[in-house]
Short mmCIF file of C-alpha atoms in Angstrom, two decimals:
data_model
loop_
_atom_site.label_atom_id
_atom_site.label_comp_id
_atom_site.label_asym_id
_atom_site.label_seq_id
_atom_site.Cartn_x
_atom_site.Cartn_y
_atom_site.Cartn_z
CA LYS A 1 -9.26 11.19 4.39
CA TYR A 2 -10.91 8.00 3.28
CA ASP A 3 -11.94 6.87 6.75
CA SER A 4 -13.47 10.26 7.78
CA THR A 5 -15.07 11.51 4.58
CA GLY A 6 -18.04 10.00 2.80
CA LYS A 7 -17.08 7.64 -0.04
CA ASP A 8 -19.28 9.53 -2.40
CA VAL A 9 -17.40 12.74 -1.66
CA ILE A 10 -14.08 10.97 -2.22
CA ARG A 11 -15.32 9.51 -5.57
CA LEU A 12 -16.53 12.93 -6.64
CA ALA A 13 -13.24 14.54 -5.75
CA LEU A 14 -11.31 11.88 -7.70
CA LEU A 15 -13.60 12.38 -10.76
CA ILE A 16 -13.17 16.13 -10.49
CA ALA A 17 -9.39 15.79 -10.32
CA ALA A 18 -9.31 13.34 -13.28
CA HIS A 19 -11.36 15.67 -15.51
CA ASP A 20 -9.19 17.30 -18.13
CA THR A 21 -5.94 16.45 -16.37
CA ILE A 22 -2.88 14.78 -17.74
CA PRO A 23 0.24 13.17 -16.28
CA ASP A 24 2.84 15.73 -15.27
CA GLU A 25 5.89 14.61 -17.31
CA ALA A 26 8.19 16.63 -15.10
CA ASN A 27 6.88 14.97 -11.90
CA THR A 28 6.34 11.24 -12.35
CA GLY A 29 3.14 10.00 -10.67
CA LEU A 30 1.57 13.44 -10.52
CA ILE A 31 -1.08 15.14 -12.58
CA LYS A 32 -1.55 18.69 -13.95
CA ILE A 33 -4.34 20.56 -15.74
CA GLY A 34 -4.61 19.51 -19.36
CA ARG A 35 -6.29 20.86 -22.45
CA GLU A 36 -10.10 21.18 -22.23
CA GLY A 37 -11.71 18.00 -23.53
CA CYS A 38 -8.67 15.77 -23.11
CA SER A 39 -10.07 13.64 -20.35
CA LYS A 40 -13.85 13.79 -19.80
CA TYR A 41 -14.72 12.62 -16.27
CA MET A 42 -17.38 15.08 -15.12
CA SER A 43 -20.51 13.29 -16.39
CA VAL A 44 -23.38 11.16 -15.08
CA ALA A 45 -22.02 8.36 -17.26
CA LYS A 46 -18.68 8.41 -15.46
CA TRP A 47 -20.40 8.68 -12.04
CA LEU A 48 -22.48 5.60 -12.87
CA SER A 49 -19.69 3.68 -14.65
CA PRO A 50 -18.87 0.30 -13.11
CA ASP A 51 -15.26 1.09 -14.21
CA LEU A 52 -15.07 3.79 -11.60
CA LYS A 53 -17.19 2.12 -8.95
CA THR A 54 -14.82 1.61 -6.10
CA ILE A 55 -12.13 3.53 -4.28
CA GLU A 56 -8.80 1.75 -4.37
CA HIS A 57 -6.06 2.32 -1.83
CA ILE A 58 -2.82 2.22 -3.80
CA ALA A 59 -0.74 1.47 -0.68
CA PRO A 60 -3.28 -0.82 1.01
CA GLN A 61 -4.92 -0.11 4.32
CA THR A 62 -2.90 -2.89 5.90
CA ASN A 63 0.92 -3.08 5.36
CA LYS A 64 1.15 -6.87 5.27
CA ASN A 65 4.76 -8.07 5.31
CA ASN A 66 5.95 -4.42 5.50
CA VAL A 67 6.35 -4.19 1.73
CA TRP A 68 5.14 -0.54 1.54
CA ASP A 69 6.83 2.61 2.80
CA GLU A 70 6.32 2.42 6.57
CA SER A 71 5.86 6.24 6.89
CA LEU A 72 2.58 5.84 4.93
CA TYR A 73 1.27 4.10 8.06
CA ASP A 74 2.09 6.84 10.61
CA THR A 75 -0.78 6.37 13.09
CA HIS A 76 -1.12 10.10 13.75
CA ILE A 77 -1.46 11.31 10.11
CA GLU A 78 -2.32 8.07 8.25
CA PRO A 79 -1.11 9.18 4.76
CA PHE A 80 -2.35 5.86 3.32
CA GLN A 81 -5.91 7.20 3.92
CA SER A 82 -5.34 10.50 2.09
CA LEU A 83 -6.68 11.45 -1.34
CA GLY A 84 -3.27 11.09 -2.94
CA ASN A 85 -3.19 7.39 -2.13
CA LEU A 86 -6.61 6.71 -3.69
CA THR A 87 -7.79 6.07 -7.17
CA LEU A 88 -10.89 4.49 -8.82
CA LEU A 89 -11.23 0.99 -10.10
CA PRO A 90 -13.91 -1.49 -11.05
CA GLN A 91 -14.92 -3.70 -8.11
CA ASP A 92 -13.46 -6.88 -9.51
CA LEU A 93 -9.99 -5.36 -10.15
CA ASN A 94 -10.02 -3.58 -6.77
CA SER A 95 -10.73 -6.90 -5.07
CA SER A 96 -8.04 -8.58 -7.09
CA ALA A 97 -5.44 -5.87 -6.41
CA GLY A 98 -6.19 -6.09 -2.62
CA ASN A 99 -3.03 -6.05 -0.47
CA LYS A 100 -0.62 -6.83 -3.33
CA GLY A 101 2.80 -5.16 -3.59
CA TRP A 102 3.73 -2.09 -5.64
CA LYS A 103 5.01 -3.89 -8.75
CA GLU A 104 1.89 -6.02 -9.15
CA LYS A 105 -0.51 -3.11 -8.46
CA LEU A 106 1.40 -0.99 -10.95
CA LEU A 107 0.98 -3.64 -13.55
CA TYR A 108 -2.79 -3.58 -12.89
CA TYR A 109 -2.87 0.26 -13.27
CA GLN A 110 -0.65 0.17 -16.38
CA SER A 111 -2.93 -2.42 -17.93
CA VAL A 112 -6.08 -0.33 -17.34
CA ALA A 113 -4.35 2.77 -18.60
CA GLU A 114 -2.95 1.08 -21.73
CA LYS A 115 -4.17 2.27 -25.12
CA ASP A 116 -2.40 -0.38 -27.21
CA PRO A 117 -4.34 -3.64 -27.28
CA SER A 118 -1.25 -5.73 -28.10
CA LYS A 119 0.34 -4.67 -24.86
CA ILE A 120 -2.77 -5.82 -23.03
CA ASN A 121 -2.68 -9.23 -24.74
CA ASP A 122 0.97 -9.53 -23.59
CA ILE A 123 0.16 -8.97 -19.87
CA GLU A 124 1.29 -12.44 -18.79
CA SER A 125 4.85 -12.05 -20.17
CA ARG A 126 5.09 -8.46 -18.85
CA ALA A 127 4.20 -9.86 -15.44
CA ALA A 128 6.71 -12.66 -15.73
CA SER A 129 9.45 -10.21 -16.63
CA LEU A 130 8.79 -8.56 -13.24
CA GLY A 131 8.80 -11.84 -11.39
CA ILE A 132 5.02 -11.80 -10.94
CA THR A 133 2.82 -14.82 -11.57
CA LEU A 134 -0.74 -13.86 -12.38
CA ASN A 135 -3.53 -16.44 -12.19
CA THR A 136 -5.74 -17.01 -15.16
CA THR A 137 -8.69 -15.11 -13.62
CA THR A 138 -6.58 -11.97 -13.03
CA ILE A 139 -5.14 -12.12 -16.59
CA GLU A 140 -8.68 -12.24 -17.98
CA LEU A 141 -9.84 -9.40 -15.71
CA LEU A 142 -6.96 -7.19 -16.92
CA LYS A 143 -7.52 -8.09 -20.54
CA GLU A 144 -11.26 -7.39 -20.29
CA SER A 145 -10.97 -4.18 -18.33
CA HIS A 146 -11.91 -0.96 -20.06
CA PHE A 147 -9.40 1.83 -20.67
CA ASN A 148 -9.35 4.52 -17.96
CA GLU A 149 -7.32 7.62 -18.63
CA HIS A 150 -7.23 8.71 -14.96
CA LEU A 151 -4.62 6.03 -14.16
CA SER A 152 -2.10 7.38 -16.72
CA SER A 153 -0.16 9.42 -14.14
CA ILE A 154 0.29 6.42 -11.84
CA SER A 155 1.00 4.10 -14.74
CA SER A 156 3.79 6.43 -15.98
CA MET A 157 5.76 5.20 -12.95
CA SER A 158 8.08 2.24 -13.17
CA ALA A 159 8.45 -0.82 -10.90
CA ASP A 160 11.68 0.77 -9.66
CA ASP A 161 9.94 3.92 -8.55
CA ASN A 162 8.79 4.20 -4.97
CA TRP A 163 5.23 4.79 -3.85
CA ASN A 164 5.99 6.68 -0.73
CA ARG A 165 4.67 9.26 1.69
CA ASP A 166 6.31 12.19 -0.08
CA LEU A 167 4.63 11.31 -3.37
CA VAL A 168 1.30 10.64 -1.68
CA GLU A 169 1.48 14.07 0.05
CA LYS A 170 2.29 15.84 -3.28
CA ARG A 171 -0.57 13.96 -5.01
CA THR A 172 -2.89 14.87 -2.24
CA ASN A 173 -2.04 18.58 -2.42
CA ILE A 174 -2.29 18.68 -6.24
CA ILE A 175 -5.67 16.84 -6.26
CA LEU A 176 -7.00 19.12 -3.53
CA ASP A 177 -5.86 22.21 -5.35
CA ILE A 178 -7.51 21.05 -8.61
CA VAL A 179 -10.73 20.18 -6.79
CA TRP A 180 -10.80 23.49 -4.98
CA ASP A 181 -10.07 25.49 -8.13
CA ARG A 182 -12.96 23.80 -10.00
CA VAL A 183 -15.48 23.59 -7.09
CA SER A 184 -14.92 27.17 -5.90
CA LYS A 185 -16.06 28.39 -9.30
CA TRP A 186 -19.31 26.61 -8.78
CA LEU A 187 -19.71 27.90 -5.25
CA PHE A 188 -18.84 31.52 -5.78
#
């Protein structure tokens, strides 16, 4: 949980889970183990990278205007604080994403995970097609952001998909399984 575990431990877990994983095409929004070398995240360079500096809550910590799945905010379990609802972003994008709704946040994640530069340059029209108006500063932030493979599983989702408790719980379990599988080899 974000609020009860050290931020460095959360960041490390997210980096471990991003290392050599790929989007699970059979389960949109989820990851699975990929081929060795496909996604290098376990390095000092990644740990120190400003592109992976902050922990982003996909469903924000506050459900302003009740635009997110209300069950994510169950006061007993707080799924919005769990690992499956977290990702890594540069500080400026994290601040910009803030408490925005799913469609706008998804657009951010898709931009950062985009490999085709022409699609990044077309961000304003892509946003407009979703009924989203981005300010000039945000457009520049998204255009100037560096590619980050770890967002590919989330960015494979569509604006019509739902970011909900069930998905967050599945993501949490998969991430924890991957982390345990990798860390237990170091420990034992």
